[in-house]
Every structure is written in structure tokens, then in C-alpha cells.
Amino acid sequence: MSDINQAPQTIAQTIDWLHNCLGRPALPECPKECERDCNVPGGKAPAWINQKGKAVKVSWKPYQKQLPTQANLAKWFAHTTGIGTLGGGPNTQGHYIAFVDLDRKEKVFSSSQAFEARLEQWFNDYPLLNVAPRFRTPSGGYRVILAFTEEPDWTAFSLDRDRSRMGELLARNGGHTLLPPTVGANGIPYRWEYFVAYPPTVAKPEDVGIYPTRQQHPSVPANTSPRSVGSYVPGAIRLEDLISPRTLEILTGGAKTGDRSDALTALASECYGWEEFCHRYSISYSGTTEILAEYAWGQMEDSSRDPYKWQRILKTISPSACQTAAEYHSGDSENCWKKIYRLDRETFQASCPPHIKDRILGEGGIDKRPRASPTASQQQLNSQKLQADAPESIPPNNGEVTDNFYPPDSDSKQKENLLLKYIDRLLERGNIPLSERRSECAQIAQALELDPKYVEQIVLTRLQEWQFAEVENEKTLIEDLVSKRKQSLDLHQILPPEIACILAQIAAAMPTSAEHLMTVGWSTFGCAIGTAAEIVAWPGFRQKSCVLWTISTARSGKLKSQTQEVMVNPIRLLQQDANSEYCIALKSYKEAQKATQQNRDSDSPPEELSPPPVPREYWVEHITVEALIRTINENPRGFLVHRDEIDGFFKALNKYRAGKGDDEAFYLTLNNGGGPKVILIDRDRRVEVERSCVPITGTIQRKTLDEEMTPRKISSGWMARWVICLAQMPKRRRTRLPYPDIDAFLKDIYHKLSVLKMHYRPVQNEETGEVLKDETNRTVYQGFPITYHLSDSAADYYEQHFFNPMVEREEAELNEGFQLAMSKWSGYCLRIALILHCLHEICKLKNPDGTLKTYLQLKEEWKLSGGERSDKPFEIEIPTSIGAEIIQKAIATSYFYINQAEVLYKGQQQDEDDTVPVIQKLIQKSEELRDTVAEGWISTREAYRNCRELVAGAKLRQMSNTDFTAAVFNQMVSMNLGETKKVGKSFKWRILR
């Protein structure tokens, strides 16, 4: 076990681990003294021992969001020998650290043996738990440490659905736990059973079989931004005046003890619904849901026992999903507007949509107007009856315009449906001049015997509805893209534990992104396997090799290059060994050649010399296509092309042909695992390779990547070949965590992959047909790949859960670039499955003590078994059937990169009026600046300087760059996608955490 996996033994080591790895506060613990001096049962509360030997309690609340200072630590741990911490987060990796506290409860487990058996079953059901840090408590319980990407909002849990409570999930800020080497109040110490520096990451507790013991309300999605709260405006409508009488009764009178949570949930849902309604129609209001909820909770019976429970209840409610009681019961907003009409006539007149305003005023006796709800009429219009009755074009007018402002009651419904159909057809034509729109409205009015002003009013209302729906669709798309960009790739879920742990430790120690590490890994692992393996899903659908071209993208200074070096440097070490072997072989060849010439009789014909040794290439950086062809021919197993700045590789294509060559097309052939068939005229040599394996990997900055994504490169499928990782890099900092020897570990893994078994057949002389022999008179063999097959269950799972859904999704996709990218993933998923299969199988080759067998150990075993006497080289043979578990891991990985591709391609502007990519870029820029002095704030000037689409949009709308950018800022705020502020003359925006 490497040093980083050694459990901390001292208080100082534990503090270093908590602060620099987990990002959680170190707190003093003295259970025995705390129980004695502070009257805390079991002494389970943060406390330190002063100079007099007395325990002094420490309030943990200040440390929910911050770490203690060095001065505090020095004071606390001068005489204190115990340590604890708090669960929660998020830490710098964006994770919520959780301590799964399992107790042997007599009501659930009849004996300690039953408790241990249930734990063993849990660990077997979820193998990820075997690599999670865990320790024993003095009472015989367990604490397992995990990292969640979503914050749990509950504590009591069970390992079985609908069962009794088995323990507590200490994952929310304030969840307190003691840690080893603390000694409990009973004299028994907490002790580590297994330790790694950083716990495995999972999305939510249910993913590892941890279930809440109470029924949950729908939770707020993790990527939901905090809502902007309406500030107090003199004369504005009070929020408490808008809520229903039943809700008002909860606000003023509270509720019975047993109904407190439900009552407060009803109140908050109603208030959130009204806040959403006011935001939707830009209505000024005073008061907030939080203020009213806190007041209402204070009116509840026994609320003083848990004065902050109202905050936890609010966390279980999604504000955007709430409705007012009036909207919920009627299905539309008309009753809401009736209440606004009674409370504030001016707001009603200014904000109410015209068609609703007309109906409400008509019902009030001002004028008698029939209902003409566009939404309801549109639903009727979609029915088969009205579709059959409606004419295909506007009928000619045979009568005169009547004095009636609205259609007669006898045929009003039919006319309303026809009117909406004509208006929708008019609006579908896009932005038409005002004069033309009025002319069309007059024609519709004449055809249906309506007043033109009425038709124009309905057109404007319909246009507002369309614009609102468009904004909502844009908001949904942006939120979806933001959520997908923040998704993570859990190495513990896909890789063997030995590889996952060391890569996770490296990611935490640098710190860097585990997603970017593994993105490079697909190319390096595939390079090591080379042409030794191919995979077949079913007859007719195969992938010839493990070729994956990968790109890591992040802004400058985020350790992109160092992340690449972690995975690529061990390949370079193999290259150094190969170069040394080549030098020795070349020297021996020259000596043998010289000896042959000296011993040859002058009258005898010259002997045919054996070909000189060929250098084994594992890795190249700068290479032309001509040199690449020769290198593929001399190294049929394959090699890696690594360019730190992949932009240089892109620019080097066709550089010797004035941009008119076929280098790009040649590389596209290599991406499919095919081999070139080329005649090199200058050397009079024919090169024909049946298959190849040339993975490529590199880094690029996002802005440079956007510049490379030209329409030609997208439509040609060139960009679709690249597996691109956009995951956010953590903040640069010194972690002080031990750095394991990754070079030696990965070099050994690569070495074992490079000797996987192949099929061999003797090489024959093309002219004589004789079998060729080497200098030691051994038969020369040519290798061919082993074919790996999906098992029946794996093939069925792959077809049902990935292949068929991807085909359907690809056919329905309108974005050309994303559609082409998706078309490649049916094959890429199989390539990833093949890599994962090889990694999992070689990690099964272990010594009796459980450690991995090294390449040298395996080769020594081969020698002892008589392998050296064989004509064939040393090889490692693994099973050729790939199971369903591996294909599931490959599918999960593929969906991560597909989501990354969707973010990338849908972030490209399709037309000048497309604002989604603009908002995407601004969100990305704000997140990049979050850890800087700017704290994520972007001014209008900075925005349009970094996003040229804003300049184009301003020109299209005949607005100044500043005004248009400010309008985009306000649009994002209206979508709950950030906040704005004014600093002097500067207007700024930032995305909320």
C-alpha cells in the first residue's frame, strides 16, 4: 500500500487529511472529559481541554462553511488527544462528504452476527464500498465515508426499503462525528479498518443502497439556482394578501403539532407559486416566502424545540414547480388576475394579458364579451373535429365589417378557433413588418367579420405567449446543458479498484479533475493494447481496435498539461526501455554483419543478410503523414500520438501541400482502425497494413477549440471523431497530500496490456514461400488480433440500453454536429468496453497477499513453465467473453462524454438570433472567474469583448454593444440564471453557485 493509503495515525496527520483532502473542519474531541464536565451523554460533542484539565465545549456552527484557523487548532489540540469533524460541503471538488453511521440496533438486528452479516451483504451488493474509508466505533458500529455529488436532505436511513432505522447519514452541514484515534468515553478507541485518502464518489445515497426511512417530498434539483427575491417596493402588493384564506389561516394561527410540516409545506408552496406568478408578469410585491415561513413556524406548537426546522422544510420544495392555489384548481391564471384586480387596479391594467383582462372586465359588467382564451382555443383547435371543419386558407369576405367588436354568440367558438389558426399561421412566418402584419390582421378580421383592433389585440397576446414559451424552452435547454456540463465521471464505478484508487489519489493531490485524467487514459490504455484485440457485438458489427482520439479542454493555468503527463509519462518510460533494447540489438546486428563479411570467401556469392532491427515506437509527438505510414508499417501493434497543444496538430495537417492535401482524410481512415495501402515511389517500396492503432491525445483551450470547430470540419465528421472533456478543473492550491508513484504503477499496467495474447501464423518469403527464420533459427511469426465477443446478456443489454436509443436519438437530433458525434458512439462504447475488460482482467492476476502481479513476475512464471523454449513470445491470455457488467460501465462512461459533446455542439451559435450559446459562454466565463478576485462578476464590456456573438446580436437588433449585453444579463436573471449589480457606471452579472 502506498503512503497516501496509510491511515493517519496522529492528530496532526488527521488534521492535514481533513483540511487538505476532504475540505472538512478538524474539531477537538475529549469524550470522557466532555461527559464529565459538560454533562453530554457519551461525550459526543466538540470540546477541548484547557490548562486546568477541564473540558470546554466548542460551537460547531461557525465551521459548517469554513475551516478553523491555525490559532484555534493550536489552542484546541495543546492538551486534547481526540479529533472529529462535520459531514457536509460542498468542498473544492463540489462533493458532500458523508459519514454513514451504522449502529447495531437491537430492534433491527437480533445479534452481532446478524449485524455483521447484513454489512457483508451490503458490501457484496455494492463493490464500490470495499474501497471506501471506514472505521469502527467504540460501541461496535461502523462509519463508512462516501462523497456525494448531490446533498442529501435527510438523516435517518435503512439499508432496506421500507424498513426500520439502521443508522444516520451524517452528510448535511452539522452532522458531527468522532474520528480515529479518539478514545471513546468507555475507553475503547475509534479505529480504522480501511483507508484511502479520498472516498469514492456517488451521485446520491440510493445509488449505494442507503434509503431514507421517511417519505420524501420532491427535492430541488442540484443545479437549480437560488431564486431572486422581490425586494420591498412602496405601494407593492403584499405577498400575504395574495395567498388563499386557508393558507392565511396557517400563517396567522399555526397548525396542530402533528400537522406542522405538512402545513408549512402548503404555506411555502402557495407563497412560492405567487412569487413565480409575480416574476412571470413583472409584478412588484413585498415580502418573501422565507420571511412568511419563519413567522408561520413561530406560531406552531412546540416549534421552539426545533426553531430552524422551517429551513429544512423549504429545502425539500422546488420553487419553480409550485403553483398558486387558484392556478392549481382552475388550470389557468384567470383567477389569479381576479385577485390582482381586487387588490391593485393599476397593476392589473398594466400587466394583465389583454384577452384575460377583457374577460374579467366583461364579467364585471363593463362590457359583455365572450371567452376567447387562446390556450383553451388552441387545445380545441388540435381536436380532429375542428381540424376537419377548418378551411385551409382564409376565405374571401362576402360581407361587410360589422360594428360588433366580438363575434356573435351563435358561432363564437368556431370563429375563435379559426381566428387562432390564422393568427398562428401568420406568426409562424417569423418577423414580418408591422405594416404587413396589420394588413394581414385586417384581412383576417374582414374574413371573419371581426373588428381589426380586436384581431390585432389577439395577435399581440398570442405573440407574447409564444415569446414566453420560447424563453421557457431556452431556459430549460440552458439548465439542461449546465447540468450536463457539471456531471462527473466516477472512476470507482468503472475501473478496477486498484487503478481507480491511485488515479483518485493523484487527482486529489495535484489537484486535478479525475474526468480529465481518465480522458487521456482512454488513449494511453488503448495504445498499450494496440492491434492485439478487436471486439464484436454481433455478426457484422465489429471494432478493429481501441483507437480513441481524446482532447482535454480548460483555460490556461488549470494543469491541463500536467494532467496529461500523469498518463503519458509512463508510456515514455516504456519508450526509453525500447530504445535501449534497440541500441543493443543494432549493435549486435552490425557486429554480426561485420563478422560475416570478414569470414566470407572472396570467390563465393554474397550471403543474403537478415533485415536490420526495427525500433519499437510506443509514442511520437511531431510526425508527418509520410513518416507516420512508415512507422505504422514498422510497428503494426500501434503507438500513441501525443501533442500537448492539439491545436498545433490541427494546423500541421496539409502544411506541406498549401492546404490542399488529404492528411485529414488519411487520419479519418486511421480512426476506424484501418490500415493504409500506400506505394512509396521515392523508396520503391510497397506499404500495406491491414489494421492500425494510432490513438491521439492532447489539450486545448476552449476558445481555441471553438475556433477550430468550423462548419467544414463539423460537416466532414472530423470533429465528431474526437472524445472531448469539458469538465471543470478544481481551484489550484497546495494540498500537502502524499503523491503516489504513479509512473511505476502505470508503466507496469501498460506493459502488461502490451503483451496481451494474439493469434500468430508463420511469415513466408513472398518469392520462395519458405518460412522465415531469425538469427537464432526460430520461426518468425506475424501477429493477428484476438476477437473479443459480448456475451449474450451483454449484447442484449447493449442493444436495448444504448444502441437502439442512440439510433433513435440520432435520427431525431437537429444539430448537425451533435448528430454526427452521436453516430460515432455506438462504436466508441464498444472500444471503451474492450479497454475496461482488459483492465479488469489483468487486475485479477494477483499474488496470494492480494497485491497485483507485476509484468516481471508474470514473465518469470512464463520462463519457469518453459516458455523460453517456444518460438512465440511472452504473452498474457485473458477471457475473450465480455460480460454485462463491463458493458454497463462502458455505457455509463459513454453517456458522460455524449453529454459533454451535447454541451459543446449546442454551445455553437446556429444563427445570429440564437442566444443559448451566448448564455452558455457567459456562464462558463463566470464560473472560470469564480475563484479569482472578480468572484465571478462580468461587466458588459468584458462580456462582449470575450463573446463576439454579443456584438453580432447587437448589430442585428440595431443596439449598442453595452445595451444589448445588459439586455442579455437581464434575460438571464429572469431565467433565474444569475444575479446583477451596478458598480458606478458598470453593470455586472454572475452565475450563482
mmCIF file of N, CA and C in Angstrom, residues 643-699:
data_model
loop_
_atom_site.group_PDB
_atom_site.id
_atom_site.type_symbol
_atom_site.label_atom_id
_atom_site.label_comp_id
_atom_site.label_asym_id
_atom_site.label_seq_id
_atom_site.Cartn_x
_atom_site.Cartn_y
_atom_site.Cartn_z
ATOM 1 N N ARG A 643 0.182 15.344 -28.473
ATOM 2 C CA ARG A 643 0.505 16.749 -28.670
ATOM 3 C C ARG A 643 -0.080 17.533 -27.508
ATOM 4 N N ASP A 644 0.803 18.175 -26.754
ATOM 5 C CA ASP A 644 0.341 18.933 -25.594
ATOM 6 C C ASP A 644 -0.697 19.967 -26.016
ATOM 7 N N GLU A 645 -0.387 20.743 -27.041
ATOM 8 C CA GLU A 645 -1.354 21.682 -27.608
ATOM 9 C C GLU A 645 -1.843 21.098 -28.921
ATOM 10 N N ILE A 646 -2.994 20.457 -28.882
ATOM 11 C CA ILE A 646 -3.502 19.741 -30.051
ATOM 12 C C ILE A 646 -3.806 20.680 -31.208
ATOM 13 N N ASP A 647 -3.925 21.975 -30.908
ATOM 14 C CA ASP A 647 -4.142 22.954 -31.969
ATOM 15 C C ASP A 647 -2.990 22.930 -32.966
ATOM 16 N N GLY A 648 -1.771 22.690 -32.482
ATOM 17 C CA GLY A 648 -0.625 22.588 -33.379
ATOM 18 C C GLY A 648 -0.753 21.403 -34.318
ATOM 19 N N PHE A 649 -1.312 20.304 -33.816
ATOM 20 C CA PHE A 649 -1.547 19.140 -34.680
ATOM 21 C C PHE A 649 -2.551 19.472 -35.778
ATOM 22 N N PHE A 650 -3.631 20.183 -35.413
ATOM 23 C CA PHE A 650 -4.627 20.565 -36.407
ATOM 24 C C PHE A 650 -4.011 21.449 -37.494
ATOM 25 N N LYS A 651 -3.201 22.408 -37.082
ATOM 26 C CA LYS A 651 -2.627 23.352 -38.042
ATOM 27 C C LYS A 651 -1.569 22.702 -38.922
ATOM 28 N N ALA A 652 -0.938 21.600 -38.432
ATOM 29 C CA ALA A 652 0.112 20.943 -39.203
ATOM 30 C C ALA A 652 -0.429 20.096 -40.349
ATOM 31 N N LEU A 653 -1.718 19.786 -40.326
ATOM 32 C CA LEU A 653 -2.291 18.972 -41.404
ATOM 33 C C LEU A 653 -2.198 19.722 -42.727
ATOM 34 N N ASN A 654 -1.658 19.057 -43.731
ATOM 35 C CA ASN A 654 -1.550 19.610 -45.105
ATOM 36 C C ASN A 654 -0.637 20.822 -45.182
ATOM 37 N N LYS A 655 0.256 21.004 -44.194
ATOM 38 C CA LYS A 655 1.081 22.217 -44.235
ATOM 39 C C LYS A 655 2.088 22.178 -45.382
ATOM 40 N N TYR A 656 2.436 20.969 -45.878
ATOM 41 C CA TYR A 656 3.368 20.885 -46.999
ATOM 42 C C TYR A 656 2.655 20.848 -48.351
ATOM 43 N N ARG A 657 1.332 20.973 -48.319
ATOM 44 C CA ARG A 657 0.569 20.905 -49.568
ATOM 45 C C ARG A 657 -0.282 22.148 -49.775
ATOM 46 N N ALA A 658 0.110 23.226 -49.138
ATOM 47 C CA ALA A 658 -0.608 24.504 -49.259
ATOM 48 C C ALA A 658 -2.075 24.349 -48.908
ATOM 49 N N GLY A 659 -2.348 23.464 -47.954
ATOM 50 C CA GLY A 659 -3.720 23.277 -47.505
ATOM 51 C C GLY A 659 -4.595 22.476 -48.443
ATOM 52 N N LYS A 660 -4.003 21.829 -49.457
ATOM 53 C CA LYS A 660 -4.809 21.109 -50.450
ATOM 54 C C LYS A 660 -4.550 19.608 -50.424
ATOM 55 N N GLY A 661 -3.934 19.109 -49.369
ATOM 56 C CA GLY A 661 -3.646 17.694 -49.287
ATOM 57 C C GLY A 661 -4.787 16.890 -48.701
ATOM 58 N N ASP A 662 -4.492 15.598 -48.431
ATOM 59 C CA ASP A 662 -5.523 14.695 -47.901
ATOM 60 C C ASP A 662 -5.134 14.146 -46.541
ATOM 61 N N ASP A 663 -4.324 14.909 -45.781
ATOM 62 C CA ASP A 663 -3.891 14.430 -44.467
ATOM 63 C C ASP A 663 -5.078 14.138 -43.556
ATOM 64 N N GLU A 664 -6.055 15.041 -43.562
ATOM 65 C CA GLU A 664 -7.216 14.873 -42.694
ATOM 66 C C GLU A 664 -7.981 13.608 -43.049
ATOM 67 N N ALA A 665 -8.177 13.359 -44.350
ATOM 68 C CA ALA A 665 -8.881 12.153 -44.789
ATOM 69 C C ALA A 665 -8.091 10.896 -44.417
ATOM 70 N N PHE A 666 -6.750 10.990 -44.491
ATOM 71 C CA PHE A 666 -5.918 9.847 -44.123
ATOM 72 C C PHE A 666 -6.104 9.498 -42.648
ATOM 73 N N TYR A 667 -6.114 10.517 -41.794
ATOM 74 C CA TYR A 667 -6.311 10.275 -40.368
ATOM 75 C C TYR A 667 -7.703 9.716 -40.078
ATOM 76 N N LEU A 668 -8.708 10.130 -40.833
ATOM 77 C CA LEU A 668 -10.054 9.589 -40.635
ATOM 78 C C LEU A 668 -10.068 8.087 -40.860
ATOM 79 N N THR A 669 -9.250 7.614 -41.820
ATOM 80 C CA THR A 669 -9.133 6.172 -42.054
ATOM 81 C C THR A 669 -8.524 5.475 -40.837
ATOM 82 N N LEU A 670 -7.494 6.119 -40.253
ATOM 83 C CA LEU A 670 -6.844 5.523 -39.084
ATOM 84 C C LEU A 670 -7.784 5.462 -37.889
ATOM 85 N N ASN A 671 -8.708 6.432 -37.769
ATOM 86 C CA ASN A 671 -9.624 6.440 -36.643
ATOM 87 C C ASN A 671 -10.512 5.207 -36.618
ATOM 88 N N ASN A 672 -10.780 4.640 -37.781
ATOM 89 C CA ASN A 672 -11.620 3.439 -37.862
ATOM 90 C C ASN A 672 -10.828 2.157 -37.617
ATOM 91 N N GLY A 673 -9.522 2.291 -37.353
ATOM 92 C CA GLY A 673 -8.701 1.108 -37.116
ATOM 93 C C GLY A 673 -8.212 0.465 -38.386
ATOM 94 N N GLY A 674 -8.452 1.107 -39.535
ATOM 95 C CA GLY A 674 -7.992 0.571 -40.810
ATOM 96 C C GLY A 674 -6.521 0.840 -41.021
ATOM 97 N N GLY A 675 -5.948 0.200 -42.027
ATOM 98 C CA GLY A 675 -4.532 0.375 -42.324
ATOM 99 C C GLY A 675 -4.337 0.948 -43.706
ATOM 100 N N PRO A 676 -3.268 1.726 -43.903
ATOM 101 C CA PRO A 676 -3.018 2.326 -45.215
ATOM 102 C C PRO A 676 -2.413 1.323 -46.186
ATOM 103 N N LYS A 677 -2.788 1.458 -47.429
ATOM 104 C CA LYS A 677 -2.163 0.705 -48.515
ATOM 105 C C LYS A 677 -1.540 1.740 -49.443
ATOM 106 N N VAL A 678 -0.208 1.902 -49.326
ATOM 107 C CA VAL A 678 0.485 3.002 -49.974
ATOM 108 C C VAL A 678 1.716 2.477 -50.692
ATOM 109 N N ILE A 679 2.022 3.044 -51.856
ATOM 110 C CA ILE A 679 3.273 2.766 -52.553
ATOM 111 C C ILE A 679 4.153 4.000 -52.440
ATOM 112 N N LEU A 680 5.271 3.874 -51.765
ATOM 113 C CA LEU A 680 6.193 4.981 -51.609
ATOM 114 C C LEU A 680 7.147 4.979 -52.797
ATOM 115 N N ILE A 681 6.902 5.865 -53.752
ATOM 116 C CA ILE A 681 7.652 5.861 -55.008
ATOM 117 C C ILE A 681 9.117 6.185 -54.763
ATOM 118 N N ASP A 682 9.374 7.144 -53.850
ATOM 119 C CA ASP A 682 10.754 7.561 -53.649
ATOM 120 C C ASP A 682 11.615 6.436 -53.082
ATOM 121 N N ARG A 683 10.991 5.483 -52.419
ATOM 122 C CA ARG A 683 11.746 4.359 -51.857
ATOM 123 C C ARG A 683 11.499 3.065 -52.632
ATOM 124 N N ASP A 684 10.624 3.153 -53.610
ATOM 125 C CA ASP A 684 10.290 1.971 -54.396
ATOM 126 C C ASP A 684 9.870 0.826 -53.472
ATOM 127 N N ARG A 685 9.018 1.180 -52.525
ATOM 128 C CA ARG A 685 8.607 0.202 -51.515
ATOM 129 C C ARG A 685 7.099 0.245 -51.351
ATOM 130 N N ARG A 686 6.500 -0.936 -51.250
ATOM 131 C CA ARG A 686 5.052 -1.045 -51.110
ATOM 132 C C ARG A 686 4.711 -1.258 -49.645
ATOM 133 N N VAL A 687 3.834 -0.404 -49.120
ATOM 134 C CA VAL A 687 3.419 -0.500 -47.717
ATOM 135 C C VAL A 687 1.945 -0.852 -47.674
ATOM 136 N N GLU A 688 1.624 -1.969 -47.062
ATOM 137 C CA GLU A 688 0.226 -2.368 -46.925
ATOM 138 C C GLU A 688 0.019 -2.924 -45.524
ATOM 139 N N VAL A 689 -0.826 -2.259 -44.764
ATOM 140 C CA VAL A 689 -1.117 -2.660 -43.385
ATOM 141 C C VAL A 689 -2.614 -2.936 -43.282
ATOM 142 N N GLU A 690 -2.950 -4.114 -42.783
ATOM 143 C CA GLU A 690 -4.367 -4.492 -42.717
ATOM 144 C C GLU A 690 -5.122 -3.704 -41.663
ATOM 145 N N ARG A 691 -4.477 -3.423 -40.547
ATOM 146 C CA ARG A 691 -5.116 -2.681 -39.465
ATOM 147 C C ARG A 691 -4.064 -1.858 -38.743
ATOM 148 N N SER A 692 -4.540 -0.856 -38.018
ATOM 149 C CA SER A 692 -3.628 0.024 -37.294
ATOM 150 C C SER A 692 -4.279 0.433 -35.974
ATOM 151 N N CYS A 693 -3.462 0.968 -35.079
ATOM 152 C CA CYS A 693 -3.962 1.525 -33.820
ATOM 153 C C CYS A 693 -3.129 2.754 -33.496
ATOM 154 N N VAL A 694 -3.668 3.920 -33.817
ATOM 155 C CA VAL A 694 -2.954 5.178 -33.602
ATOM 156 C C VAL A 694 -3.847 6.111 -32.785
ATOM 157 N N PRO A 695 -3.934 5.920 -31.460
ATOM 158 C CA PRO A 695 -4.677 6.867 -30.624
ATOM 159 C C PRO A 695 -3.950 8.213 -30.592
ATOM 160 N N ILE A 696 -4.716 9.286 -30.434
ATOM 161 C CA ILE A 696 -4.171 10.640 -30.359
ATOM 162 C C ILE A 696 -4.756 11.314 -29.125
ATOM 163 N N THR A 697 -3.936 12.066 -28.427
ATOM 164 C CA THR A 697 -4.436 12.810 -27.267
ATOM 165 C C THR A 697 -3.703 14.133 -27.164
ATOM 166 N N GLY A 698 -4.373 15.120 -26.568
ATOM 167 C CA GLY A 698 -3.774 16.440 -26.412
ATOM 168 C C GLY A 698 -4.689 17.358 -25.630
ATOM 169 N N THR A 699 -4.247 18.602 -25.471
ATOM 170 C CA THR A 699 -5.008 19.607 -24.732
ATOM 171 C C THR A 699 -5.280 20.800 -25.632
#
